[in-house]
Amino acid sequence: MAPPETEKLWNKEYIKVMAANFSLFFAFYILTPLLPIYLSEHFGATKDVIGLTLSGYAVAALLFRPFSGYIVDSFDRKKVLVFFMLLSFLFYGLYLVAGTLLLFTLVRTLHGGPFGASTVANSTVAIDVLPSSRRNEGVGYYGLSNNIATAIAPSVGIALYKWTGDFNVLFLVALFFALLSTVISAWVKLPYRPPVADKKKLSLDRFFLIKGWFIGVNMVCFSLCYGVLSNYLAIYAKEVMGITSGSGTFFLLLSLGLILSRLQGGKSLREGKLTRHAGIGILISTVGYTVFVISSHPVCFYATAILVGLGNGHMWPAFQNMIISVANHNERGTANSTLLTSWDLGMGLGIVLGGVIAEHLGYSAAFWTVVAVHVAGVVMYFAVTRKMFEQRRLA
């Protein structure tokens, strides 16, 4: 066995998995900012109907993720990955032929299942192809693939739409990248993993990693805050801060912060300083959210984007490595799906809670609530999560 410092991180299988993940998220995010316009122009959908139509995707992904973790752990991971990638690709094709609002809503909602499963399967496969001594670091860099896709795909989509004015072009581009993610996944070679011999009756622990519950609950706190920020930023900036055209720049800077934190944090993750890495990340995010609500100056507005991006970019890979570190090798899919389900749940709660508070108390109150919830999450992390992780961490 090679010593840790000579084990190769950027092996060709890991690069393939990264490329597949980039293509998967590029296909998704090239459409995301333009679907409300498509539903309004093509079907004449009202704002509430647009929200209902697009929320179905997130609900389906949330419901399917726990089952996908069980499937990934119980069956051949490559076959599971290729199957869900292929299924996701086929749904992009169905967008082209969905001729009514009801049919489009059905297709979009059902698409959330295979997309959610694909993200669980691909992130689990990434762990499988990494050398154990470079796993923490590799998980951190893995997130770069979807961070970069998230940063550039919306801009590409908007530019294509302005150039062509044809949504079918966007659907075809998304279809191409979805196909590319499927083809690349089919080329990945995985190390042999014997089938699960213990065929115990189904239990909650097969779908949710019970011994990692504290990490999941803590993640709900932080993703709830991001759910409020990402969904109500534009209207808050316009109504409270008087900034009418800075949302695109905000999210570009946020993506830049995510990418920089992934690049900068490799050494810390490689050395196994997971709790320190996570602690730094959540404290940076706390500063970002606080600056956001106490100042309406444009400099502070954009500084928030970088701070939240840096914070989340440190926090996410550390939390992912932490929950993987309390799971056995045949529970990695369940561990990944638990973390992703927690993130989805928090995002959904943030959308609902933010809307309710904003309706009754205003957007300022909604974002002060974000600060309070985030601080509560920080307290939980240092008082409970960090200690429980050290107690349950596997060798």
XYZ file of N, CA and C in Angstrom, residues 143-231:
267
model
N -17.004 18.813 -4.595
C -18.035 19.847 -4.652
C -17.741 20.942 -5.650
N -16.474 21.075 -6.052
C -16.138 22.086 -7.055
C -16.900 21.862 -8.354
N -17.146 20.585 -8.692
C -17.787 20.282 -9.972
C -19.189 20.867 -10.052
N -19.969 20.733 -8.972
C -21.292 21.339 -9.032
C -21.265 22.835 -8.705
N -20.265 23.289 -7.920
C -20.136 24.733 -7.671
C -19.867 25.486 -8.972
N -18.962 24.961 -9.787
C -18.638 25.617 -11.052
C -19.835 25.585 -11.993
N -20.524 24.443 -12.047
C -21.724 24.342 -12.885
C -22.781 25.345 -12.431
N -22.950 25.462 -11.117
C -23.927 26.398 -10.564
C -23.562 27.836 -10.893
N -22.265 28.119 -10.962
C -21.809 29.488 -11.222
C -22.002 29.894 -12.676
N -21.770 28.976 -13.621
C -21.762 29.382 -15.034
C -23.010 28.979 -15.813
N -23.687 27.905 -15.414
C -24.818 27.411 -16.214
C -25.960 28.423 -16.326
N -26.387 29.084 -15.231
C -27.476 30.058 -15.387
C -27.140 31.170 -16.375
N -25.899 31.653 -16.338
C -25.496 32.718 -17.258
C -25.513 32.229 -18.702
N -25.056 30.990 -18.901
C -25.086 30.413 -20.248
C -26.520 30.284 -20.737
N -27.406 29.816 -19.850
C -28.810 29.666 -20.221
C -29.461 30.985 -20.592
N -29.212 32.014 -19.784
C -29.791 33.327 -20.060
C -29.256 33.888 -21.376
N -27.951 33.719 -21.617
C -27.349 34.201 -22.865
C -27.937 33.474 -24.077
N -28.104 32.162 -23.970
C -28.691 31.393 -25.066
C -30.125 31.825 -25.356
N -30.868 32.083 -24.299
C -32.259 32.497 -24.489
C -32.343 33.880 -25.143
N -31.461 34.795 -24.720
C -31.448 36.126 -25.336
C -31.048 36.048 -26.799
N -30.171 35.122 -27.118
C -29.657 34.974 -28.492
C -30.674 34.296 -29.408
N -31.316 33.247 -28.898
C -32.214 32.458 -29.762
C -33.691 32.736 -29.514
N -34.060 33.081 -28.276
C -35.460 33.264 -27.945
C -36.265 31.977 -28.014
N -35.579 30.843 -28.017
C -36.228 29.545 -28.216
C -35.910 28.618 -27.041
N -36.930 28.267 -26.283
C -36.715 27.392 -25.135
C -36.332 25.976 -25.550
N -36.729 25.575 -26.739
C -36.360 24.226 -27.189
C -34.848 24.073 -27.300
N -34.157 25.166 -27.639
C -32.691 25.134 -27.699
C -32.135 24.839 -26.306
N -32.706 25.490 -25.295
C -32.253 25.259 -23.921
C -32.515 23.817 -23.487
N -33.687 23.293 -23.823
C -33.998 21.912 -23.462
C -33.053 20.931 -24.162
N -32.686 21.237 -25.390
C -31.768 20.359 -26.129
C -30.362 20.410 -25.532
N -29.915 21.588 -25.121
C -28.597 21.699 -24.484
C -28.593 20.930 -23.166
N -29.659 21.089 -22.378
C -29.771 20.342 -21.122
C -29.785 18.841 -21.394
N -30.497 18.446 -22.434
C -30.564 17.033 -22.812
C -29.179 16.502 -23.168
N -28.396 17.315 -23.896
C -27.041 16.902 -24.282
C -26.166 16.684 -23.051
N -26.192 17.620 -22.111
C -25.343 17.477 -20.915
C -25.815 16.334 -20.027
N -27.122 16.084 -20.000
C -27.632 14.939 -19.250
C -27.155 13.627 -19.882
N -27.136 13.591 -21.212
C -26.606 12.412 -21.912
C -25.119 12.251 -21.634
N -24.403 13.365 -21.630
C -22.963 13.323 -21.364
C -22.685 12.773 -19.963
N -23.473 13.174 -18.988
C -23.281 12.658 -17.625
C -23.538 11.156 -17.573
N -24.495 10.677 -18.362
C -24.807 9.246 -18.402
C -23.670 8.455 -19.037
N -23.168 8.958 -20.143
C -22.080 8.270 -20.864
C -20.821 8.208 -20.006
N -20.472 9.322 -19.386
C -19.276 9.341 -18.532
C -19.432 8.366 -17.369
N -20.624 8.324 -16.776
C -20.873 7.407 -15.656
C -20.689 5.961 -16.086
N -21.091 5.658 -17.305
C -20.953 4.290 -17.811
C -19.491 3.903 -17.998
N -18.597 4.893 -18.147
C -17.155 4.627 -18.335
C -16.402 4.479 -17.013
N -17.038 4.849 -15.907
C -16.351 4.778 -14.617
C -16.121 3.321 -14.210
N -14.908 3.033 -13.747
C -14.573 1.694 -13.258
C -14.460 1.757 -11.733
N -15.281 0.968 -11.067
C -15.292 0.979 -9.609
C -14.544 -0.214 -9.038
N -13.915 -0.037 -7.875
C -13.291 -1.181 -7.204
C -14.374 -2.169 -6.776
N -14.000 -3.435 -6.678
C -14.978 -4.463 -6.317
C -15.495 -4.239 -4.903
N -16.787 -4.304 -4.778
C -17.423 -4.190 -3.462
C -18.392 -5.352 -3.327
N -18.140 -6.275 -2.414
C -19.026 -7.430 -2.278
C -20.438 -7.005 -1.911
N -21.439 -7.747 -2.363
C -22.821 -7.393 -2.017
C -23.049 -7.480 -0.523
N -24.009 -6.726 -0.041
C -24.325 -6.709 1.386
C -24.831 -8.086 1.791
N -24.114 -8.719 2.730
C -24.489 -10.065 3.139
C -25.591 -10.063 4.185
N -25.648 -9.021 4.964
C -26.622 -8.943 6.061
C -27.957 -8.440 5.520
N -28.876 -9.345 5.318
C -30.174 -8.992 4.755
C -31.228 -8.862 5.867
N -30.971 -7.981 6.813
C -31.913 -7.784 7.903
C -33.181 -7.123 7.370
N -34.251 -7.261 8.134
C -35.498 -6.649 7.716
C -35.327 -5.136 7.646
N -36.134 -4.525 6.801
C -36.030 -3.095 6.606
C -36.319 -2.351 7.904
N -35.538 -1.312 8.150
C -35.731 -0.479 9.322
C -35.388 0.942 8.948
N -35.712 1.870 9.833
C -35.453 3.278 9.555
C -33.980 3.523 9.275
N -33.093 2.779 9.930
C -31.659 2.975 9.769
C -31.164 2.640 8.369
N -31.971 1.915 7.588
C -31.592 1.612 6.207
C -31.851 2.804 5.290
N -32.682 3.747 5.753
C -33.030 4.900 4.937
C -32.500 6.214 5.512
N -32.231 6.226 6.803
C -31.705 7.417 7.473
C -30.658 6.953 8.477
N -29.469 7.537 8.394
C -28.369 7.102 9.260
C -28.622 7.602 10.679
N -29.224 6.744 11.508
C -29.624 7.143 12.850
C -28.438 7.652 13.664
N -27.284 6.971 13.539
C -26.134 7.390 14.346
C -25.530 8.712 13.880
N -26.039 9.257 12.774
C -25.598 10.579 12.316
C -26.697 11.624 12.408
N -27.722 11.351 13.247
C -28.876 12.252 13.327
C -28.479 13.668 13.730
N -27.503 13.769 14.628
C -27.096 15.087 15.131
C -26.505 15.945 14.009
N -25.799 15.316 13.085
C -25.253 16.047 11.938
C -26.385 16.499 11.030
N -27.367 15.600 10.826
C -28.503 15.940 9.980
C -29.326 17.090 10.533
N -29.612 17.049 11.831
C -30.390 18.123 12.454
C -29.641 19.448 12.371
N -28.341 19.408 12.611
C -27.534 20.622 12.525
C -27.547 21.186 11.100
N -27.500 20.292 10.101
C -27.531 20.736 8.714
C -28.857 21.401 8.372
N -29.959 20.933 8.963
C -31.266 21.551 8.724
C -31.237 23.027 9.129
N -30.595 23.335 10.249
C -30.496 24.727 10.704
C -29.816 25.596 9.656
N -28.696 25.115 9.133
C -27.915 25.926 8.203
C -28.562 26.012 6.824
N -29.182 24.928 6.370
C -29.818 24.970 5.049
C -31.110 25.782 5.090
N -31.793 25.815 6.247
C -32.969 26.677 6.388
C -32.587 28.129 6.125
N -31.458 28.545 6.676
C -30.987 29.925 6.483
C -30.697 30.194 5.010
N -30.057 29.231 4.358
C -29.743 29.418 2.939
C -31.021 29.401 2.099
N -32.021 28.626 2.529
C -33.288 28.587 1.812
C -33.970 29.945 1.795
N -33.950 30.643 2.926
C -34.522 31.987 2.993
C -33.718 32.940 2.114
N -32.397 32.893 2.241
C -31.540 33.809 1.485
C -31.715 33.623 -0.019
N -31.638 32.395 -0.494
C -31.643 32.147 -1.933
C -32.988 32.455 -2.581
N -34.079 32.325 -1.826
C -35.396 32.519 -2.415
C -35.950 33.929 -2.247
